[in-house]
Short mmCIF file of N, CA and C in Angstrom, two decimals:
data_model
loop_
_atom_site.label_atom_id
_atom_site.label_comp_id
_atom_site.label_asym_id
_atom_site.label_seq_id
_atom_site.Cartn_x
_atom_site.Cartn_y
_atom_site.Cartn_z
N MET A 1 110.20 225.97 -76.33
CA MET A 1 110.07 225.90 -75.05
C MET A 1 111.23 225.97 -74.36
N ALA A 2 111.65 227.09 -73.24
CA ALA A 2 112.70 227.30 -72.59
C ALA A 2 113.03 225.95 -71.61
N ILE A 3 114.18 225.73 -71.55
CA ILE A 3 114.56 224.64 -70.67
C ILE A 3 115.36 225.26 -69.20
N PRO A 4 114.62 225.07 -67.93
CA PRO A 4 115.19 225.48 -66.81
C PRO A 4 116.60 225.48 -66.72
N ASN A 5 117.20 226.34 -65.88
CA ASN A 5 118.62 226.24 -65.54
C ASN A 5 118.45 225.52 -64.42
N LYS A 6 119.70 224.55 -64.28
CA LYS A 6 119.85 223.89 -63.04
C LYS A 6 120.07 224.72 -61.82
N ARG A 7 119.95 224.82 -60.81
CA ARG A 7 120.43 225.29 -59.73
C ARG A 7 121.85 225.24 -59.56
N ARG A 8 122.35 226.23 -59.38
CA ARG A 8 123.75 226.31 -59.00
C ARG A 8 124.18 226.54 -57.59
N GLY A 9 125.00 225.62 -56.84
CA GLY A 9 125.41 226.11 -55.24
C GLY A 9 125.97 227.14 -55.29
N ARG A 10 125.95 228.21 -54.39
CA ARG A 10 126.68 229.29 -54.23
C ARG A 10 128.11 228.95 -53.59
N ARG A 11 129.37 229.31 -54.31
CA ARG A 11 130.36 228.90 -53.83
C ARG A 11 131.11 229.96 -52.86
N ARG A 12 131.90 229.17 -52.02
CA ARG A 12 132.32 230.09 -50.75
C ARG A 12 133.47 230.74 -51.30
N LYS A 13 133.42 232.17 -50.69
CA LYS A 13 134.60 232.73 -51.23
C LYS A 13 135.91 232.60 -50.35
N ARG A 14 136.80 232.70 -51.31
CA ARG A 14 138.15 232.10 -51.01
C ARG A 14 138.75 233.40 -50.09
N VAL A 15 139.44 232.55 -49.12
CA VAL A 15 140.05 233.63 -47.79
C VAL A 15 141.62 233.91 -48.27
N CYS A 16 141.91 235.06 -48.40
CA CYS A 16 143.33 235.53 -48.43
C CYS A 16 144.17 234.82 -47.54
N ALA A 17 145.23 234.02 -48.39
CA ALA A 17 146.25 233.03 -47.51
C ALA A 17 147.20 233.93 -46.72
N PHE A 18 147.27 235.09 -47.18
CA PHE A 18 148.32 235.96 -46.45
C PHE A 18 147.47 236.67 -45.02
N CYS A 19 146.35 236.80 -45.17
CA CYS A 19 145.45 237.40 -43.99
C CYS A 19 145.16 236.04 -42.96
N ALA A 20 145.08 234.97 -43.58
CA ALA A 20 144.70 233.89 -42.63
C ALA A 20 145.97 233.53 -41.79
N ASP A 21 147.06 233.60 -42.42
CA ASP A 21 148.28 233.10 -41.76
C ASP A 21 149.34 234.32 -41.66
N ASN A 22 149.18 235.10 -40.46
CA ASN A 22 149.71 236.23 -40.26
C ASN A 22 151.10 236.15 -40.39
N SER A 23 151.95 234.94 -40.19
CA SER A 23 153.40 234.80 -40.32
C SER A 23 153.90 234.86 -41.66
N LYS A 24 153.21 234.68 -42.88
CA LYS A 24 153.46 234.68 -44.25
C LYS A 24 153.76 236.09 -44.54
N VAL A 25 154.99 236.18 -45.03
CA VAL A 25 155.49 237.44 -45.57
C VAL A 25 155.54 237.03 -47.30
N ILE A 26 155.21 238.37 -47.93
CA ILE A 26 155.53 238.48 -49.56
C ILE A 26 156.88 239.01 -49.46
N ASP A 27 157.71 238.05 -50.00
CA ASP A 27 159.10 238.48 -50.34
C ASP A 27 159.60 238.23 -51.65
N TYR A 28 160.26 239.13 -52.62
CA TYR A 28 160.49 238.71 -54.00
C TYR A 28 161.65 237.71 -54.08
N LYS A 29 162.08 237.05 -53.29
CA LYS A 29 163.36 236.19 -53.16
C LYS A 29 162.76 234.79 -52.96
N ASP A 30 161.52 234.69 -52.51
CA ASP A 30 160.82 233.47 -52.30
C ASP A 30 160.05 233.20 -53.61
N LEU A 31 160.77 232.19 -54.36
CA LEU A 31 160.21 231.79 -55.90
C LEU A 31 159.31 231.08 -55.69
N ASN A 32 159.27 230.09 -54.87
CA ASN A 32 158.37 228.83 -54.57
C ASN A 32 156.84 229.42 -54.62
N LYS A 33 156.96 230.36 -53.37
CA LYS A 33 155.60 231.08 -53.23
C LYS A 33 155.14 231.87 -54.49
N LEU A 34 155.93 232.67 -54.93
CA LEU A 34 155.55 233.60 -55.98
C LEU A 34 154.92 232.89 -56.97
N ARG A 35 155.60 231.69 -57.52
CA ARG A 35 155.38 230.67 -58.77
C ARG A 35 153.68 230.12 -58.48
N LYS A 36 153.26 230.25 -57.46
CA LYS A 36 151.89 229.69 -57.10
C LYS A 36 151.09 230.84 -57.51
N TYR A 37 151.47 232.08 -57.92
CA TYR A 37 150.23 233.23 -57.96
C TYR A 37 150.73 233.48 -59.29
N ALA A 38 151.25 232.66 -60.21
CA ALA A 38 151.49 232.97 -61.80
C ALA A 38 150.91 231.88 -62.47
N SER A 39 150.86 232.25 -63.63
CA SER A 39 149.97 231.11 -64.55
C SER A 39 151.22 230.26 -65.07
N GLU A 40 150.96 229.16 -66.07
CA GLU A 40 152.42 228.23 -66.69
C GLU A 40 152.65 229.21 -67.51
N ARG A 41 152.26 230.16 -68.03
CA ARG A 41 152.73 231.29 -69.14
C ARG A 41 153.52 232.40 -68.43
N GLY A 42 153.53 232.42 -67.24
CA GLY A 42 154.04 233.46 -66.33
C GLY A 42 153.54 234.92 -66.12
N LYS A 43 151.98 234.76 -66.40
CA LYS A 43 151.13 236.09 -66.10
C LYS A 43 150.84 235.74 -64.37
N ILE A 44 150.55 237.14 -64.00
CA ILE A 44 150.07 237.17 -62.81
C ILE A 44 148.55 236.75 -62.82
N LEU A 45 148.39 235.86 -61.89
CA LEU A 45 146.76 235.47 -61.47
C LEU A 45 146.04 236.47 -60.93
N PRO A 46 144.60 236.79 -61.22
CA PRO A 46 144.09 237.82 -60.71
C PRO A 46 143.55 237.33 -59.49
N ARG A 47 143.10 238.24 -58.64
CA ARG A 47 142.47 238.14 -57.46
C ARG A 47 141.47 237.03 -57.39
N ARG A 48 140.56 237.33 -58.32
CA ARG A 48 139.14 236.23 -58.39
C ARG A 48 139.59 234.98 -58.39
N ILE A 49 140.79 234.56 -58.92
CA ILE A 49 141.42 233.00 -58.98
C ILE A 49 142.15 233.06 -57.69
N THR A 50 143.24 233.77 -57.34
CA THR A 50 143.86 233.51 -56.11
C THR A 50 143.33 233.50 -54.97
N GLY A 51 142.11 234.54 -54.64
CA GLY A 51 141.35 234.44 -53.63
C GLY A 51 142.00 235.52 -52.43
N ASN A 52 143.25 236.04 -52.84
CA ASN A 52 143.70 237.09 -52.14
C ASN A 52 143.00 238.42 -51.84
N CYS A 53 143.23 239.16 -51.01
CA CYS A 53 142.63 240.62 -50.67
C CYS A 53 143.44 241.68 -51.46
N ALA A 54 142.85 242.77 -51.52
CA ALA A 54 143.41 243.70 -52.42
C ALA A 54 144.87 244.10 -52.15
N LYS A 55 145.00 244.20 -50.84
CA LYS A 55 146.28 244.80 -50.28
C LYS A 55 147.45 243.77 -50.48
N HIS A 56 147.30 242.40 -50.28
CA HIS A 56 148.27 241.44 -50.66
C HIS A 56 148.33 241.25 -52.02
N GLN A 57 147.25 241.29 -52.68
CA GLN A 57 147.33 241.00 -54.12
C GLN A 57 148.36 242.37 -54.74
N ARG A 58 148.30 243.51 -54.45
CA ARG A 58 149.22 244.62 -54.88
C ARG A 58 150.78 244.06 -54.44
N ALA A 59 150.76 243.78 -53.10
CA ALA A 59 152.37 243.29 -52.75
C ALA A 59 152.77 242.38 -53.65
N LEU A 60 151.65 241.38 -53.54
CA LEU A 60 152.29 239.88 -54.55
C LEU A 60 152.53 240.34 -56.18
N THR A 61 151.88 241.54 -56.55
CA THR A 61 152.46 241.84 -57.87
C THR A 61 153.44 242.58 -57.63
N VAL A 62 153.78 243.73 -56.89
CA VAL A 62 155.19 244.28 -56.87
C VAL A 62 156.34 243.13 -56.69
N ALA A 63 156.01 242.15 -55.77
CA ALA A 63 157.18 241.16 -55.50
C ALA A 63 157.45 240.38 -56.73
N ILE A 64 156.40 239.90 -57.67
CA ILE A 64 156.70 239.17 -58.84
C ILE A 64 157.50 240.27 -59.92
N LYS A 65 157.01 241.25 -59.91
CA LYS A 65 157.52 242.27 -60.86
C LYS A 65 158.92 242.62 -60.33
N ARG A 66 159.37 242.58 -59.03
CA ARG A 66 160.75 243.03 -58.51
C ARG A 66 161.43 241.51 -59.06
N ALA A 67 160.87 240.29 -58.86
CA ALA A 67 161.74 239.39 -59.20
C ALA A 67 161.86 239.27 -60.38
N ARG A 68 161.20 239.30 -61.64
CA ARG A 68 161.38 239.41 -62.80
C ARG A 68 162.49 240.52 -63.37
N HIS A 69 162.44 241.80 -62.46
CA HIS A 69 163.21 242.78 -63.01
C HIS A 69 164.69 242.35 -62.70
N ILE A 70 164.95 241.59 -61.60
CA ILE A 70 166.53 241.13 -61.40
C ILE A 70 166.79 239.82 -61.95
N ALA A 71 165.68 239.51 -62.47
CA ALA A 71 166.01 237.99 -63.34
C ALA A 71 166.04 236.76 -62.35
N LEU A 72 165.10 236.61 -61.47
CA LEU A 72 164.71 235.76 -60.57
C LEU A 72 164.07 234.96 -61.28
N MET A 73 162.85 235.57 -61.93
CA MET A 73 161.74 234.86 -62.51
C MET A 73 161.60 235.31 -63.92
N PRO A 74 161.39 234.38 -64.76
CA PRO A 74 161.34 234.80 -66.44
C PRO A 74 159.91 235.91 -66.45
N TYR A 75 159.97 236.73 -67.35
CA TYR A 75 158.79 237.42 -67.90
C TYR A 75 157.79 236.62 -68.51
N ASN A 76 158.25 235.23 -69.39
CA ASN A 76 157.40 234.76 -69.96
C ASN A 76 158.02 233.33 -69.86
N MET A 77 157.31 232.02 -69.56
CA MET A 77 157.41 230.76 -69.83
C MET A 77 157.31 230.01 -71.02
N ASP A 78 158.05 229.74 -71.51
CA ASP A 78 157.83 228.94 -72.90
C ASP A 78 157.81 227.44 -72.99
#
């Protein structure tokens, strides 16, 4: 006999933090902001987790990679 699935509520789609607040700028030197979008292991979090739009996710990825390249951020966090 099959057990009926519980109804799951539909989650609200997350709004891009950069689109919602026009004054926010993605800068590779702003490490506090960039660390929010990296996991505890140092990996860049995907869009479905962060809720960013494609445009800002790409800019965020470039900024994190720039910060890593000039040694402001580590490539991996041990």
